[in-house]
Amino acid sequence: MNQDLRLPSVKPWVKPLMDELVDFRREVHANPELSFVEYKTTERILNRLREAGLEPIALEETGAYVDIGTGPIALALRADIDALPILEETGLEYSSVVDGVAHSCGHDIHTTVMVGVAKALKAIDEDSGLEARIRVIFQPAEEKMPGGALAVIAAGVLDEVPRILALHCEPRIDAGKIGTRIGAITSASDTIKIELIGRGGHTSRPHLTEDLVFAMSQIATNVPAVLGRRIDVRSAVSVVWGQIHAGSAPNAIPGTGYMAGTMRCLDGEAWAGAGDMLDQVVRQIASPYGVEVKLEHIRGVPPVINTEEETDLIEDSARSELGSPAIVLTPQSMGGEDFAWMTNKVPGAMMRLGTRTPGGEDYDLHRGDYIPDESAIEVGVTVMTAAAMRAIAQLKANPGT
């Protein structure tokens, strides 16, 4: 932690970019693309970076990264670029032109912020030299588990990176502010699919059947309860069912049934061991009823664990540019985020970028009517650019670390 560093403000390099960045964000927003098919989005990013005199490198399919400056890498910054299969309902003049696809999670904001950071850093480098490199990563497919972060890592993009930061839109925090916390900021997220098979029959004679619906009800209620006793409660394991289907008549016990849901967890070690335990618990609960169980446990992502030093880097940067009142403690989210694969590899932290217009309407992510306040773009660019400059100063002050 280097709170005593006195660094010049980055605002003189950030503010001149704002009109261009808002236009770019609206262009990206109007032309959303789903995971791993972000071809035009990638091309738009590449074009903007090249126009600034940068030399970005396209990844194998979609996505890209760019280095600004020379020398060792001091910090990487990551943005996700994909959209969701959601119908936009904002009514904005720059609404999605792609039917059933929309940037309803704010990835257009994330992308725009990091384009702005790259351009601001390029301008600073031309004015005074950066004395180290900052790597800005535009990652595909965050919304498709287990996430495009794995492809970025496999491509070697993090091999020289000592630390990494990211941001995510937060509609419950006012624009002009950011949210931080040390430790788990998002949850592990897995998908559970269970098929049950048994002898069906008449509801008047359940003893001649495997009462499949009753077995399903026991699994639905007891799996969360048993895991809550078998795994440390501080891990915050949560199993919630989103689908339960069986039967077609009130007086007939069906022969097949299907249920699916998610398992979430705020502790990486508990998540790693929960798979075997889940399988064991489901089969033990179903066993007395004689049904056949086919269980598919689909691993998603681990939790994002914000390290103290990288969280300090964000907070010190925000404090210097925005003032202490702009920093709030953000609650943990039980949503999954594939940035976790990156923070598993190198120390890192994710901040929440406030996007709620003060006094305006409340929204939630993954809603077709989500309208983030575009003033958040300047906040994001300012804090992330300042964090990059602070990381370079820390590297220069401690070259052996």
C-alpha positions as a Python dict, from the first residue, in 0.01 Angstrom:
ca = {
    (1, 'M'): (0, 0, 0),
    (2, 'N'): (147, 335, -103),
    (3, 'Q'): (-99, 600, 11),
    (4, 'D'): (186, 850, 43),
    (5, 'L'): (246, 850, -333),
    (6, 'R'): (167, 1191, -475),
    (7, 'L'): (79, 1149, -838),
    (8, 'P'): (-58, 1408, -1081),
    (9, 'S'): (-424, 1376, -1174),
    (10, 'V'): (-505, 1189, -1494),
    (11, 'K'): (-812, 1404, -1561),
    (12, 'P'): (-640, 1629, -1818),
    (13, 'W'): (-590, 1323, -2039),
    (14, 'V'): (-931, 1167, -1965),
    (15, 'K'): (-1177, 1454, -2004),
    (16, 'P'): (-1098, 1530, -2372),
    (17, 'L'): (-1198, 1172, -2461),
    (18, 'M'): (-1549, 1179, -2321),
    (19, 'D'): (-1756, 1282, -2622),
    (20, 'E'): (-1580, 1026, -2841),
    (21, 'L'): (-1621, 753, -2578),
    (22, 'V'): (-1994, 815, -2534),
    (23, 'D'): (-2037, 788, -2912),
    (24, 'F'): (-1833, 466, -2913),
    (25, 'R'): (-2037, 319, -2629),
    (26, 'R'): (-2362, 389, -2813),
    (27, 'E'): (-2224, 228, -3128),
    (28, 'V'): (-2128, -85, -2936),
    (29, 'H'): (-2459, -83, -2749),
    (30, 'A'): (-2661, -69, -3070),
    (31, 'N'): (-2469, -361, -3221),
    (32, 'P'): (-2445, -628, -2949),
    (33, 'E'): (-2299, -971, -3013),
    (34, 'L'): (-2324, -1292, -2813),
    (35, 'S'): (-2039, -1489, -2656),
    (36, 'F'): (-1759, -1599, -2890),
    (37, 'V'): (-1917, -1427, -3191),
    (38, 'E'): (-1814, -1071, -3101),
    (39, 'Y'): (-1650, -1023, -3441),
    (40, 'K'): (-1771, -671, -3520),
    (41, 'T'): (-1725, -561, -3160),
    (42, 'T'): (-1365, -679, -3173),
    (43, 'E'): (-1311, -496, -3502),
    (44, 'R'): (-1453, -175, -3354),
    (45, 'I'): (-1215, -202, -3060),
    (46, 'L'): (-917, -269, -3285),
    (47, 'N'): (-1001, 26, -3506),
    (48, 'R'): (-1029, 271, -3217),
    (49, 'L'): (-700, 155, -3068),
    (50, 'R'): (-521, 175, -3403),
    (51, 'E'): (-655, 525, -3460),
    (52, 'A'): (-480, 622, -3135),
    (53, 'G'): (-148, 489, -3269),
    (54, 'L'): (-158, 167, -3067),
    (55, 'E'): (-80, -182, -3196),
    (56, 'P'): (-346, -416, -3055),
    (57, 'I'): (-324, -791, -3098),
    (58, 'A'): (-639, -981, -3195),
    (59, 'L'): (-703, -1310, -3018),
    (60, 'E'): (-770, -1628, -3216),
    (61, 'E'): (-1144, -1582, -3264),
    (62, 'T'): (-1273, -1274, -3084),
    (63, 'G'): (-1127, -1039, -2828),
    (64, 'A'): (-796, -856, -2824),
    (65, 'Y'): (-533, -701, -2602),
    (66, 'V'): (-297, -408, -2628),
    (67, 'D'): (19, -298, -2445),
    (68, 'I'): (84, 69, -2377),
    (69, 'G'): (435, 180, -2284),
    (70, 'T'): (762, -13, -2273),
    (71, 'G'): (943, -226, -2022),
    (72, 'P'): (797, -476, -1776),
    (73, 'I'): (421, -507, -1733),
    (74, 'A'): (307, -324, -1420),
    (75, 'L'): (-64, -406, -1442),
    (76, 'A'): (-330, -561, -1661),
    (77, 'L'): (-684, -429, -1696),
    (78, 'R'): (-968, -643, -1826),
    (79, 'A'): (-1301, -567, -1993),
    (80, 'D'): (-1559, -820, -2112),
    (81, 'I'): (-1719, -749, -2450),
    (82, 'D'): (-2014, -986, -2505),
    (83, 'A'): (-2387, -922, -2478),
    (84, 'L'): (-2687, -1124, -2358),
    (85, 'P'): (-2974, -1304, -2533),
    (86, 'I'): (-3224, -1052, -2397),
    (87, 'L'): (-3477, -829, -2575),
    (88, 'E'): (-3393, -464, -2515),
    (89, 'E'): (-3679, -258, -2373),
    (90, 'T'): (-3512, 78, -2307),
    (91, 'G'): (-3662, 273, -2598),
    (92, 'L'): (-3333, 458, -2642),
    (93, 'E'): (-3250, 599, -2985),
    (94, 'Y'): (-2939, 382, -2984),
    (95, 'S'): (-3119, 63, -2877),
    (96, 'S'): (-3000, -273, -3002),
    (97, 'V'): (-3061, -333, -3371),
    (98, 'V'): (-3015, -708, -3314),
    (99, 'D'): (-3343, -872, -3224),
    (100, 'G'): (-3325, -1054, -2892),
    (101, 'V'): (-2967, -949, -2811),
    (102, 'A'): (-2877, -661, -2579),
    (103, 'H'): (-2603, -519, -2360),
    (104, 'S'): (-2813, -561, -2047),
    (105, 'C'): (-2517, -631, -1819),
    (106, 'G'): (-2315, -319, -1899),
    (107, 'H'): (-2035, -483, -2096),
    (108, 'D'): (-2061, -200, -2348),
    (109, 'I'): (-1966, 33, -2062),
    (110, 'H'): (-1679, -194, -1957),
    (111, 'T'): (-1547, -207, -2313),
    (112, 'T'): (-1575, 169, -2355),
    (113, 'V'): (-1398, 240, -2026),
    (114, 'M'): (-1100, 25, -2123),
    (115, 'V'): (-1076, 175, -2471),
    (116, 'G'): (-1068, 511, -2294),
    (117, 'V'): (-799, 393, -2054),
    (118, 'A'): (-582, 271, -2341),
    (119, 'K'): (-619, 602, -2525),
    (120, 'A'): (-549, 810, -2213),
    (121, 'L'): (-239, 604, -2131),
    (122, 'K'): (-118, 639, -2489),
    (123, 'A'): (-147, 1018, -2460),
    (124, 'I'): (39, 1016, -2127),
    (125, 'D'): (308, 793, -2276),
    (126, 'E'): (355, 1036, -2564),
    (127, 'D'): (376, 1332, -2327),
    (128, 'S'): (609, 1194, -2061),
    (129, 'G'): (670, 820, -2107),
    (130, 'L'): (519, 548, -1889),
    (131, 'E'): (842, 365, -1784),
    (132, 'A'): (649, 37, -1783),
    (133, 'R'): (374, -139, -1975),
    (134, 'I'): (5, -157, -1904),
    (135, 'R'): (-183, -440, -2074),
    (136, 'V'): (-550, -381, -2153),
    (137, 'I'): (-748, -699, -2228),
    (138, 'F'): (-1079, -715, -2414),
    (139, 'Q'): (-1211, -1056, -2322),
    (140, 'P'): (-1485, -1247, -2507),
    (141, 'A'): (-1762, -1462, -2366),
    (142, 'E'): (-1795, -1373, -2000),
    (143, 'E'): (-2162, -1471, -2019),
    (144, 'K'): (-2094, -1826, -2144),
    (145, 'M'): (-1976, -2047, -1861),
    (146, 'P'): (-1706, -2143, -1781),
    (147, 'G'): (-1613, -1820, -1954),
    (148, 'G'): (-1387, -1672, -2217),
    (149, 'A'): (-1128, -1584, -1953),
    (150, 'L'): (-999, -1941, -1986),
    (151, 'A'): (-927, -1887, -2356),
    (152, 'V'): (-742, -1565, -2277),
    (153, 'I'): (-530, -1744, -2018),
    (154, 'A'): (-464, -2036, -2255),
    (155, 'A'): (-341, -1786, -2515),
    (156, 'G'): (-71, -1673, -2270),
    (157, 'V'): (-205, -1320, -2228),
    (158, 'L'): (-149, -1329, -1850),
    (159, 'D'): (194, -1496, -1860),
    (160, 'E'): (388, -1174, -1790),
    (161, 'V'): (118, -1005, -1583),
    (162, 'P'): (194, -950, -1211),
    (163, 'R'): (-149, -815, -1110),
    (164, 'I'): (-485, -741, -1270),
    (165, 'L'): (-792, -523, -1219),
    (166, 'A'): (-1142, -519, -1365),
    (167, 'L'): (-1466, -333, -1313),
    (168, 'H'): (-1834, -419, -1334),
    (169, 'C'): (-2138, -193, -1362),
    (170, 'E'): (-2345, -170, -1045),
    (171, 'P'): (-2694, -17, -1079),
    (172, 'R'): (-2740, 0, -701),
    (173, 'I'): (-2451, 247, -661),
    (174, 'D'): (-2487, 607, -778),
    (175, 'A'): (-2289, 725, -1078),
    (176, 'G'): (-1986, 914, -952),
    (177, 'K'): (-1908, 647, -696),
    (178, 'I'): (-1737, 308, -694),
    (179, 'G'): (-1781, 4, -471),
    (180, 'T'): (-1500, -210, -332),
    (181, 'R'): (-1442, -487, -82),
    (182, 'I'): (-1158, -719, 18),
    (183, 'G'): (-1217, -1093, -17),
    (184, 'A'): (-1493, -1265, -211),
    (185, 'I'): (-1687, -1013, -417),
    (186, 'T'): (-1866, -1268, -637),
    (187, 'S'): (-1968, -1629, -592),
    (188, 'A'): (-1875, -1958, -748),
    (189, 'S'): (-2157, -2061, -977),
    (190, 'D'): (-2234, -2415, -1096),
    (191, 'T'): (-2530, -2568, -1276),
    (192, 'I'): (-2703, -2881, -1144),
    (193, 'K'): (-2918, -3101, -1368),
    (194, 'I'): (-3096, -3407, -1229),
    (195, 'E'): (-3307, -3663, -1414),
    (196, 'L'): (-3508, -3914, -1209),
    (197, 'I'): (-3647, -4239, -1352),
    (198, 'G'): (-3885, -4483, -1187),
    (199, 'R'): (-4196, -4697, -1230),
    (200, 'G'): (-4497, -4473, -1268),
    (201, 'G'): (-4848, -4564, -1168),
    (202, 'H'): (-5175, -4461, -1009),
    (203, 'T'): (-5166, -4212, -722),
    (204, 'S'): (-5400, -4445, -529),
    (205, 'R'): (-5124, -4710, -519),
    (206, 'P'): (-4792, -4526, -459),
    (207, 'H'): (-4651, -4840, -289),
    (208, 'L'): (-4651, -5012, -628),
    (209, 'T'): (-4442, -4732, -784),
    (210, 'E'): (-4125, -4539, -719),
    (211, 'D'): (-4300, -4221, -607),
    (212, 'L'): (-4090, -3997, -825),
    (213, 'V'): (-4259, -3665, -747),
    (214, 'F'): (-4221, -3723, -376),
    (215, 'A'): (-3854, -3811, -430),
    (216, 'M'): (-3806, -3491, -626),
    (217, 'S'): (-3962, -3288, -346),
    (218, 'Q'): (-3723, -3444, -96),
    (219, 'I'): (-3423, -3361, -314),
    (220, 'A'): (-3547, -3007, -373),
    (221, 'T'): (-3586, -2929, -2),
    (222, 'N'): (-3320, -3146, 160),
    (223, 'V'): (-3017, -3098, -66),
    (224, 'P'): (-2981, -2730, 32),
    (225, 'A'): (-3042, -2817, 397),
    (226, 'V'): (-2792, -3104, 411),
    (227, 'L'): (-2518, -2912, 228),
    (228, 'G'): (-2575, -2628, 474),
    (229, 'R'): (-2482, -2872, 755),
    (230, 'R'): (-2202, -3055, 577),
    (231, 'I'): (-2013, -2747, 454),
    (232, 'D'): (-1889, -2459, 671),
    (233, 'V'): (-2172, -2205, 685),
    (234, 'R'): (-1917, -1925, 638),
    (235, 'S'): (-1872, -2051, 281),
    (236, 'A'): (-2229, -1938, 207),
    (237, 'V'): (-2323, -2240, -7),
    (238, 'S'): (-2657, -2179, -175),
    (239, 'V'): (-2856, -2428, -386),
    (240, 'V'): (-3162, -2284, -560),
    (241, 'W'): (-3383, -2470, -809),
    (242, 'G'): (-3503, -2296, -1120),
    (243, 'Q'): (-3673, -2589, -1296),
    (244, 'I'): (-3880, -2881, -1168),
    (245, 'H'): (-4085, -3075, -1422),
    (246, 'A'): (-4276, -3404, -1378),
    (247, 'G'): (-4611, -3550, -1466),
    (248, 'S'): (-4911, -3450, -1671),
    (249, 'A'): (-5213, -3566, -1468),
    (250, 'P'): (-5315, -3518, -1104),
    (251, 'N'): (-5388, -3889, -1050),
    (252, 'A'): (-5081, -4038, -1221),
    (253, 'I'): (-4732, -4078, -1074),
    (254, 'P'): (-4491, -4009, -1364),
    (255, 'G'): (-4204, -4233, -1464),
    (256, 'T'): (-3958, -3951, -1531),
    (257, 'G'): (-3885, -3611, -1389),
    (258, 'Y'): (-3632, -3335, -1435),
    (259, 'M'): (-3500, -3065, -1207),
    (260, 'A'): (-3223, -2809, -1248),
    (261, 'G'): (-3075, -2525, -1051),
    (262, 'T'): (-2755, -2359, -942),
    (263, 'M'): (-2509, -2406, -660),
    (264, 'R'): (-2322, -2097, -545),
    (265, 'C'): (-2044, -2056, -292),
    (266, 'L'): (-1825, -1771, -164),
    (267, 'D'): (-1529, -1990, -68),
    (268, 'G'): (-1296, -2136, -330),
    (269, 'E'): (-1185, -2438, -128),
    (270, 'A'): (-1540, -2528, -31),
    (271, 'W'): (-1644, -2494, -396),
    (272, 'A'): (-1366, -2726, -506),
    (273, 'G'): (-1490, -3003, -274),
    (274, 'A'): (-1861, -2947, -311),
    (275, 'G'): (-1895, -3147, -631),
    (276, 'D'): (-1835, -3491, -478),
    (277, 'M'): (-2045, -3402, -177),
    (278, 'L'): (-2335, -3286, -393),
    (279, 'D'): (-2340, -3616, -584),
    (280, 'Q'): (-2329, -3813, -259),
    (281, 'V'): (-2605, -3612, -92),
    (282, 'V'): (-2843, -3629, -390),
    (283, 'R'): (-2809, -4007, -417),
    (284, 'Q'): (-2847, -4061, -43),
    (285, 'I'): (-3168, -3857, -34),
    (286, 'A'): (-3312, -4035, -339),
    (287, 'S'): (-3211, -4386, -230),
    (288, 'P'): (-3511, -4473, -4),
    (289, 'Y'): (-3752, -4413, -291),
    (290, 'G'): (-3593, -4655, -537),
    (291, 'V'): (-3561, -4404, -821),
    (292, 'E'): (-3273, -4401, -1065),
    (293, 'V'): (-3073, -4078, -1048),
    (294, 'K'): (-2882, -3922, -1336),
    (295, 'L'): (-2692, -3622, -1203),
    (296, 'E'): (-2499, -3371, -1413),
    (297, 'H'): (-2296, -3118, -1216),
    (298, 'I'): (-2161, -2856, -1456),
    (299, 'R'): (-1874, -2657, -1315),
    (300, 'G'): (-1903, -2286, -1377),
    (301, 'V'): (-1658, -2041, -1221),
    (302, 'P'): (-1489, -1998, -882),
    (303, 'P'): (-1548, -1686, -672),
    (304, 'V'): (-1361, -1365, -748),
    (305, 'I'): (-1137, -1301, -447),
    (306, 'N'): (-1021, -941, -421),
    (307, 'T'): (-672, -923, -272),
    (308, 'E'): (-602, -653, -17),
    (309, 'E'): (-314, -490, -207),
    (310, 'E'): (-502, -470, -537),
    (311, 'T'): (-814, -340, -362),
    (312, 'D'): (-596, -75, -201),
    (313, 'L'): (-466, 14, -547),
    (314, 'I'): (-822, 84, -665),
    (315, 'E'): (-921, 273, -351),
    (316, 'D'): (-607, 489, -338),
    (317, 'S'): (-654, 577, -705),
    (318, 'A'): (-1022, 663, -659),
    (319, 'R'): (-949, 861, -344),
    (320, 'S'): (-687, 1071, -519),
    (321, 'E'): (-913, 1148, -818),
    (322, 'L'): (-1265, 1149, -674),
    (323, 'G'): (-1227, 1193, -299),
    (324, 'S'): (-1301, 947, -18),
    (325, 'P'): (-1682, 991, -23),
    (326, 'A'): (-1685, 837, -371),
    (327, 'I'): (-1577, 498, -231),
    (328, 'V'): (-1843, 274, -77),
    (329, 'L'): (-1837, -81, 57),
    (330, 'T'): (-2013, -303, -193),
    (331, 'P'): (-2197, -616, -79),
    (332, 'Q'): (-2092, -960, -194),
    (333, 'S'): (-2275, -1085, -499),
    (334, 'M'): (-2391, -1444, -540),
    (335, 'G'): (-2358, -1401, -916),
    (336, 'G'): (-2079, -1575, -1105),
    (337, 'E'): (-1801, -1392, -1291),
    (338, 'D'): (-1527, -1556, -1499),
    (339, 'F'): (-1274, -1288, -1401),
    (340, 'A'): (-1225, -1533, -1115),
    (341, 'W'): (-1010, -1752, -1342),
    (342, 'M'): (-775, -1456, -1385),
    (343, 'T'): (-758, -1375, -1013),
    (344, 'N'): (-685, -1745, -953),
    (345, 'K'): (-375, -1701, -1168),
    (346, 'V'): (-249, -1357, -1056),
    (347, 'P'): (-341, -1123, -768),
    (348, 'G'): (-629, -900, -863),
    (349, 'A'): (-944, -713, -772),
    (350, 'M'): (-1273, -609, -928),
    (351, 'M'): (-1444, -282, -847),
    (352, 'R'): (-1810, -196, -886),
    (353, 'L'): (-1877, 105, -1107),
    (354, 'G'): (-2184, 299, -998),
    (355, 'T'): (-2431, 350, -1284),
    (356, 'R'): (-2748, 468, -1109),
    (357, 'T'): (-2848, 825, -1188),
    (358, 'P'): (-2867, 993, -843),
    (359, 'G'): (-3234, 1021, -757),
    (360, 'G'): (-3327, 831, -1072),
    (361, 'E'): (-3487, 495, -1141),
    (362, 'D'): (-3353, 174, -988),
    (363, 'Y'): (-3255, -103, -1225),
    (364, 'D'): (-3098, -446, -1204),
    (365, 'L'): (-2850, -621, -1430),
    (366, 'H'): (-2976, -864, -1697),
    (367, 'R'): (-3294, -662, -1739),
    (368, 'G'): (-3402, -546, -2083),
    (369, 'D'): (-3480, -196, -1953),
    (370, 'Y'): (-3143, -136, -1782),
    (371, 'I'): (-3018, 217, -1860),
    (372, 'P'): (-2682, 300, -1700),
    (373, 'D'): (-2588, 662, -1644),
    (374, 'E'): (-2323, 738, -1907),
    (375, 'S'): (-2138, 971, -1669),
    (376, 'A'): (-2005, 650, -1514),
    (377, 'I'): (-1777, 613, -1817),
    (378, 'E'): (-1562, 908, -1712),
    (379, 'V'): (-1544, 775, -1356),
    (380, 'G'): (-1434, 433, -1477),
    (381, 'V'): (-1171, 570, -1714),
    (382, 'T'): (-1038, 807, -1450),
    (383, 'V'): (-1003, 547, -1174),
    (384, 'M'): (-857, 275, -1397),
    (385, 'T'): (-610, 514, -1563),
    (386, 'A'): (-504, 643, -1223),
    (387, 'A'): (-465, 285, -1100),
    (388, 'A'): (-240, 210, -1397),
    (389, 'M'): (-22, 511, -1321),
    (390, 'R'): (-5, 421, -953),
    (391, 'A'): (91, 62, -1038),
    (392, 'I'): (375, 193, -1253),
    (393, 'A'): (491, 421, -970),
    (394, 'Q'): (481, 129, -726),
    (395, 'L'): (679, -89, -963),
    (396, 'K'): (937, 187, -1007),
    (397, 'A'): (961, 235, -629),
    (398, 'N'): (995, -140, -569),
    (399, 'P'): (1165, -281, -878),
    (400, 'G'): (1253, -611, -714),
    (401, 'T'): (895, -705, -623),
}
